[in-house]
CSV table of C-alpha atoms in Angstrom, one decimal:
chain,number,residue,atom,x,y,z
Q,1,MET,CA,5.9,24.2,0.3
Q,2,THR,CA,7.8,22.4,3.0
Q,3,ASP,CA,4.5,20.1,2.9
Q,4,TYR,CA,5.8,18.7,-0.4
Q,5,TYR,CA,9.4,18.5,1.0
Q,6,PHE,CA,8.1,16.1,3.5
Q,7,SER,CA,6.0,14.2,1.0
Q,8,LEU,CA,8.8,13.9,-1.3
Q,9,ILE,CA,11.2,12.6,1.6
Q,10,GLY,CA,8.5,10.2,2.8
Q,11,GLY,CA,8.5,8.7,-0.6
Q,12,ALA,CA,12.1,8.2,-0.7
Q,13,ILE,CA,12.0,6.8,2.7
Q,14,ILE,CA,9.3,4.2,1.4
Q,15,GLY,CA,11.3,3.4,-1.7
Q,16,THR,CA,14.3,2.7,0.6
Q,17,ALA,CA,12.4,0.2,2.7
Q,18,VAL,CA,11.1,-1.8,-0.3
Q,19,SER,CA,14.4,-1.5,-1.4
Q,20,LEU,CA,15.8,-3.2,1.8
Q,21,MET,CA,12.9,-5.9,1.7
Q,22,LEU,CA,14.4,-6.7,-1.8
Q,23,LEU,CA,17.8,-6.8,-0.8
Q,24,PHE,CA,17.8,-8.7,2.5
Q,25,ASN,CA,14.8,-11.0,1.6
Q,26,GLY,CA,14.4,-11.1,-2.3
Q,27,ARG,CA,10.7,-10.1,-2.1
Q,28,VAL,CA,8.8,-7.2,-3.2
Q,29,THR,CA,6.9,-5.4,-0.7
Q,30,GLY,CA,3.4,-5.5,-1.9
Q,31,VAL,CA,1.7,-5.1,1.5
Q,32,SER,CA,-1.8,-6.5,0.3
Q,33,GLY,CA,0.1,-9.7,-1.0
Q,34,ILE,CA,2.3,-9.7,2.6
Q,35,VAL,CA,-1.1,-9.5,4.4
Q,36,SER,CA,-3.2,-11.8,2.2
Q,37,GLY,CA,-0.2,-14.6,2.0
Q,38,ALA,CA,-0.3,-14.5,5.8
Q,39,LEU,CA,-4.2,-15.2,6.0
Q,40,SER,CA,-4.0,-17.7,3.6
Q,41,LYS,CA,-0.9,-19.5,4.8
Q,42,ALA,CA,-0.7,-21.0,1.4
Q,43,LYS,CA,2.4,-19.7,0.0
Q,44,GLY,CA,5.4,-18.1,2.2
Q,45,ASP,CA,6.4,-18.5,5.6
Q,46,PHE,CA,4.1,-16.8,8.0
Q,47,SER,CA,6.6,-15.1,10.4
Q,48,TRP,CA,8.3,-12.7,8.1
Q,49,ARG,CA,4.7,-11.7,7.2
Q,50,LEU,CA,3.8,-11.2,10.6
Q,51,ALA,CA,7.1,-9.6,11.4
Q,52,PHE,CA,6.7,-7.1,8.7
Q,53,VAL,CA,2.8,-5.8,9.7
Q,54,LEU,CA,4.4,-5.7,13.4
Q,55,GLY,CA,7.1,-3.5,12.0
Q,56,LEU,CA,4.4,-1.2,10.4
Q,57,VAL,CA,2.4,-1.0,13.7
Q,58,PHE,CA,5.5,-0.2,15.6
Q,59,GLY,CA,6.7,2.3,13.6
Q,60,GLY,CA,2.8,3.6,13.8
Q,61,VAL,CA,3.4,3.6,17.6
Q,62,GLY,CA,6.4,5.5,17.4
Q,63,LEU,CA,5.1,8.2,14.9
Q,64,HIS,CA,2.0,8.4,17.1
Q,65,LEU,CA,4.3,9.4,20.2
Q,66,TYR,CA,6.0,11.9,18.1
Q,67,ASN,CA,3.1,13.5,16.5
Q,68,PRO,CA,-0.6,12.1,16.6
Q,69,GLU,CA,-1.4,14.7,13.8
Q,70,ILE,CA,0.1,12.5,11.6
Q,71,PHE,CA,-3.0,10.2,11.6
Q,72,ARG,CA,-5.3,12.9,11.7
Q,73,ASP,CA,-8.6,11.7,10.0
Q,74,ASP,CA,-10.4,14.9,8.5
Q,75,LEU,CA,-12.9,12.7,6.5
Q,76,GLY,CA,-14.8,11.5,9.4
Q,77,ARG,CA,-16.4,8.6,7.0
Q,78,SER,CA,-19.4,6.5,8.6
Q,79,VAL,CA,-19.1,3.3,9.4
Q,80,PRO,CA,-21.0,1.8,6.8
Q,81,VAL,CA,-18.5,3.5,4.1
Q,82,LEU,CA,-15.3,2.5,5.9
Q,83,VAL,CA,-16.8,-1.1,5.9
Q,84,VAL,CA,-17.6,-0.9,2.2
Q,85,ALA,CA,-14.4,0.6,1.2
Q,86,GLY,CA,-12.3,-1.9,3.4
Q,87,LEU,CA,-14.1,-4.9,1.6
Q,88,LEU,CA,-13.4,-3.5,-1.8
Q,89,VAL,CA,-9.7,-2.9,-1.1
Q,90,GLY,CA,-9.5,-6.2,0.6
Q,91,TYR,CA,-11.2,-7.9,-2.0
Q,92,GLY,CA,-9.9,-6.1,-5.0
Q,93,THR,CA,-6.1,-6.3,-3.8
Q,94,VAL,CA,-6.3,-10.2,-3.8
Q,95,MET,CA,-8.1,-10.2,-7.1
Q,96,GLY,CA,-6.0,-7.6,-8.6
Q,97,SER,CA,-2.9,-9.2,-7.1
Q,98,GLY,CA,-1.6,-5.9,-5.6
Q,99,CYS,CA,-2.1,-2.4,-4.4
Q,100,THR,CA,-0.2,0.9,-4.3
Q,101,SER,CA,2.8,-0.4,-3.0
Q,102,GLY,CA,2.8,-3.6,-4.7
Q,103,HIS,CA,2.1,-2.5,-8.1
Q,104,GLY,CA,2.4,1.1,-7.6
Q,105,ILE,CA,6.0,1.3,-6.3
Q,106,CYS,CA,7.5,-2.3,-6.7
Q,107,GLY,CA,5.9,-3.0,-9.9
Q,108,ILE,CA,6.5,0.4,-11.7
Q,109,SER,CA,10.0,0.1,-10.7
Q,110,ARG,CA,10.6,-3.0,-12.5
Q,111,LEU,CA,8.8,-1.5,-15.6
Q,112,SER,CA,6.2,-3.9,-15.3
Q,113,LEU,CA,3.2,-3.2,-17.7
Q,114,ARG,CA,1.1,-4.9,-15.9
Q,115,SER,CA,1.8,-3.1,-12.9
Q,116,MET,CA,1.5,0.1,-14.5
Q,117,ALA,CA,-2.0,-0.6,-16.0
Q,118,ALA,CA,-3.1,-1.8,-12.6
Q,119,THR,CA,-1.9,1.4,-11.2
Q,120,VAL,CA,-3.4,3.7,-13.8
Q,121,ILE,CA,-6.9,1.7,-13.2
Q,122,PHE,CA,-7.1,2.1,-9.7
Q,123,ILE,CA,-5.8,5.6,-9.5
Q,124,LEU,CA,-8.6,6.5,-12.0
Q,125,CYS,CA,-11.1,4.5,-10.4
Q,126,GLY,CA,-9.8,6.3,-6.7
Q,127,VAL,CA,-10.5,9.9,-8.6
Q,128,VAL,CA,-14.0,8.6,-9.8
Q,129,ALA,CA,-15.0,7.5,-6.0
Q,130,ALA,CA,-13.4,10.4,-4.5
Q,131,THR,CA,-15.3,12.6,-6.6
Q,132,LEU,CA,-18.7,10.9,-7.0
Q,133,PHE,CA,-18.4,10.7,-3.0
Q,134,ARG,CA,-18.3,14.6,-2.7
Q,135,VAL,CA,-20.9,15.2,-5.3
Q,136,LEU,CA,-23.6,12.8,-4.2
Q,137,THR,CA,-23.1,13.3,-0.4
Q,138,GLY,CA,-22.0,17.2,-0.4
Q,139,VAL,CA,-18.9,16.3,1.7
Q,140,SER,CA,-15.5,16.8,0.7
S,1,MET,CA,16.9,-13.0,10.0
S,2,ALA,CA,14.4,-12.8,7.2
S,3,ALA,CA,11.8,-11.9,9.9
S,4,PHE,CA,14.0,-9.4,11.8
S,5,SER,CA,14.7,-7.8,8.5
S,6,ALA,CA,11.0,-7.5,7.5
S,7,PHE,CA,10.5,-6.2,10.9
S,8,VAL,CA,12.9,-3.3,10.3
S,9,VAL,CA,11.9,-2.7,6.9
S,10,GLY,CA,8.1,-2.5,8.0
S,11,VAL,CA,9.1,0.2,10.6
S,12,ILE,CA,11.1,2.2,7.8
S,13,PHE,CA,8.1,1.6,5.5
S,14,ALA,CA,5.9,3.1,8.2
S,15,ILE,CA,8.0,6.1,8.7
S,16,GLY,CA,7.9,6.9,5.4
S,17,LEU,CA,4.0,6.7,5.1
S,18,GLY,CA,3.6,9.1,8.1
S,19,LEU,CA,6.1,11.6,7.1
S,20,GLY,CA,4.5,11.2,3.4
S,21,GLY,CA,1.2,12.0,4.9
S,22,MET,CA,-0.5,8.9,3.4
S,23,THR,CA,-2.0,8.3,7.1
S,24,GLN,CA,-4.0,11.0,6.7
S,25,PRO,CA,-6.9,10.0,4.5
S,26,GLY,CA,-7.9,13.4,3.9
S,27,LYS,CA,-4.6,14.0,2.2
S,28,VAL,CA,-5.2,11.1,0.1
S,29,VAL,CA,-8.6,11.6,-0.9
S,30,GLY,CA,-7.3,15.2,-1.5
S,31,PHE,CA,-5.0,14.0,-4.1
S,32,LEU,CA,-8.0,11.9,-5.7
S,33,ASP,CA,-10.6,14.2,-5.7
S,34,VAL,CA,-8.8,16.2,-8.6
S,35,PHE,CA,-11.9,18.6,-9.5
S,36,GLY,CA,-12.3,19.7,-5.7
S,37,LYS,CA,-9.8,21.1,-3.5
S,38,TRP,CA,-6.8,19.3,-5.0
S,39,ASP,CA,-3.8,18.3,-2.6
S,40,PRO,CA,-1.0,17.2,-5.2
S,41,SER,CA,1.1,15.9,-2.1
S,42,LEU,CA,0.8,12.2,-3.0
S,43,ILE,CA,2.4,12.9,-6.4
S,44,PHE,CA,5.7,13.8,-4.7
S,45,VAL,CA,5.3,10.6,-2.5
S,46,MET,CA,5.0,8.5,-5.7
S,47,ILE,CA,8.3,10.3,-7.3
S,48,GLY,CA,10.0,10.2,-4.1
S,49,ALA,CA,9.4,6.2,-3.7
S,50,LEU,CA,9.9,5.6,-7.4
S,51,VAL,CA,13.0,7.5,-7.9
S,52,VAL,CA,14.8,5.8,-5.0
S,53,SER,CA,13.0,2.1,-5.8
S,54,GLY,CA,13.9,2.6,-9.6
S,55,ILE,CA,17.3,3.3,-9.1
S,56,LEU,CA,18.3,0.6,-6.3
S,57,TYR,CA,16.1,-2.3,-8.2
S,58,LYS,CA,18.6,-2.7,-11.1
S,59,ILE,CA,21.5,-2.5,-8.6
S,60,ILE,CA,20.0,-4.8,-6.1
S,61,ARG,CA,18.9,-7.4,-8.9
S,62,SER,CA,22.4,-7.4,-10.3
S,63,ARG,CA,23.1,-9.2,-7.4
S,64,ARG,CA,23.3,-13.3,-7.7
S,65,THR,CA,21.2,-13.8,-4.3
S,66,PRO,CA,19.4,-11.5,-1.6
S,67,VAL,CA,21.5,-11.2,1.5
S,68,PHE,CA,19.0,-13.3,3.9
S,69,ALA,CA,17.5,-15.7,1.3
S,70,ASP,CA,18.5,-18.3,-1.2
S,71,LYS,CA,16.8,-16.5,-4.5
S,72,PHE,CA,14.6,-13.5,-5.6
S,73,GLN,CA,11.2,-14.0,-5.6
S,74,VAL,CA,9.7,-11.4,-7.9
S,75,PRO,CA,6.6,-11.3,-9.7
S,76,SER,CA,7.0,-12.4,-13.3
S,77,ARG,CA,3.7,-12.4,-14.7
S,78,LYS,CA,3.5,-10.0,-18.0
S,79,ASP,CA,-0.5,-10.6,-18.9
S,80,ILE,CA,-2.9,-8.2,-18.3
S,81,ASP,CA,-6.2,-10.0,-17.5
S,82,ARG,CA,-9.8,-9.4,-16.5
S,83,LYS,CA,-8.7,-10.3,-12.7
S,84,LEU,CA,-6.0,-7.7,-13.0
S,85,VAL,CA,-8.4,-5.0,-14.2
S,86,LEU,CA,-11.6,-5.8,-12.2
S,87,GLY,CA,-9.2,-6.1,-9.2
S,88,SER,CA,-7.7,-2.7,-9.5
S,89,VAL,CA,-11.4,-1.1,-10.2
S,90,LEU,CA,-12.4,-2.6,-7.1
S,91,PHE,CA,-9.4,-1.5,-5.0
S,92,GLY,CA,-9.1,1.8,-6.4
S,93,SER,CA,-12.8,2.6,-5.8
S,94,GLY,CA,-12.8,1.6,-1.9
S,95,TRP,CA,-9.3,3.4,-1.9
S,96,GLY,CA,-11.1,6.6,-3.2
S,97,LEU,CA,-14.0,6.1,-0.7
S,98,ALA,CA,-12.1,6.1,2.5
S,99,GLY,CA,-8.6,7.2,1.5
S,100,TYR,CA,-6.7,4.4,3.2
S,101,CYS,CA,-5.0,1.8,1.4
S,102,PRO,CA,-3.6,-1.2,2.9
S,103,ALA,CA,-0.1,-0.1,4.4
S,104,PRO,CA,-1.3,3.2,5.7
S,105,ALA,CA,-4.4,1.7,7.3
S,106,ILE,CA,-2.4,-1.1,9.2
S,107,THR,CA,0.1,1.6,10.2
S,108,SER,CA,-2.8,3.8,11.8
S,109,LEU,CA,-4.1,0.9,13.9
S,110,ALA,CA,-1.3,2.5,16.4
S,111,SER,CA,-3.5,5.7,16.6
S,112,MET,CA,-6.1,3.5,18.1
S,113,GLN,CA,-8.9,5.3,16.2
S,114,LEU,CA,-11.9,4.0,15.2
S,115,SER,CA,-11.7,4.6,11.2
S,116,PRO,CA,-8.4,2.5,10.5
S,117,GLY,CA,-9.4,-0.4,12.8
S,118,ILE,CA,-13.0,-0.6,11.2
S,119,PHE,CA,-11.3,-0.3,7.7
S,120,VAL,CA,-8.5,-3.1,8.4
S,121,ALA,CA,-11.0,-5.4,9.9
S,122,SER,CA,-13.3,-4.8,6.8
S,123,MET,CA,-10.2,-5.2,4.6
S,124,LEU,CA,-9.2,-8.6,6.4
S,125,ALA,CA,-12.7,-10.0,5.6
S,126,GLY,CA,-12.5,-8.8,2.1
S,127,MET,CA,-9.1,-10.5,1.4
S,128,VAL,CA,-10.7,-13.6,3.1
S,129,ILE,CA,-13.8,-13.4,1.1
S,130,PHE,CA,-11.9,-13.6,-2.1
S,131,GLN,CA,-9.5,-16.3,-1.1
S,132,LEU,CA,-12.5,-18.5,-0.2
S,133,THR,CA,-14.4,-18.3,-3.1
S,134,ASN,CA,-11.6,-18.6,-5.4
S,135,ARG,CA,-10.0,-21.6,-4.0
S,136,LYS,CA,-9.8,-24.0,-6.9
S,137,LYS,CA,-8.8,-21.1,-9.2
S,138,ALA,CA,-5.8,-20.1,-6.8
């Protein structure tokens, strides 16, 4: 049960973070957009995007020092699977203009139908992919 | 200032991801694998995030301007087009395969494990591939 409390609180902290980004920088925190924008250097300044990514990593360092279990990987996916998954996520988030933070949190908070549709779709596909992987490989 | 506040937001965001369990790909796949050993934790992460963000969104948007920027830059598109749908299909599939999405994967680089490192490198490649093959349309 305490597991779920941490999940709720973690979520609330994420909600706070995206709200602060909106308040201070006037921007939505769609991480795929922030990263891809830094890569393309086409829109927006590079420095705030880099700063955000560094913040994520810096926060990660602190978390890891506090408790490495936070990053425990029980899945042990093979390298080819990780590569394919990464390519799909990278390609798909740029094509679809968002990810779990961009569409799932920021978009839905604005009551964007576009983001709601995207979120439903990527969650459903996540379910299909996770289920198929287990069924086809016998690994859970 | 905008860069500094973005950095602080990144740190807070990472803490939320870590406490919420999003940096454990097994937990994420545990949620997505609804017919397997189901772990509903992710629902609570989303609820917590949406409640806070939803309430604060309107309050913050009632301001004339953000604190460290001239204007709000919030997406305004309302259409549901092919790119949105197909992109979400691809993203969701990748997410379900590895249990990582962009933010937790980047945060997990701090753990120096191989899996987030490979995932993030591939993710960046995937982003660049899309950008390079869609230059004219962008």
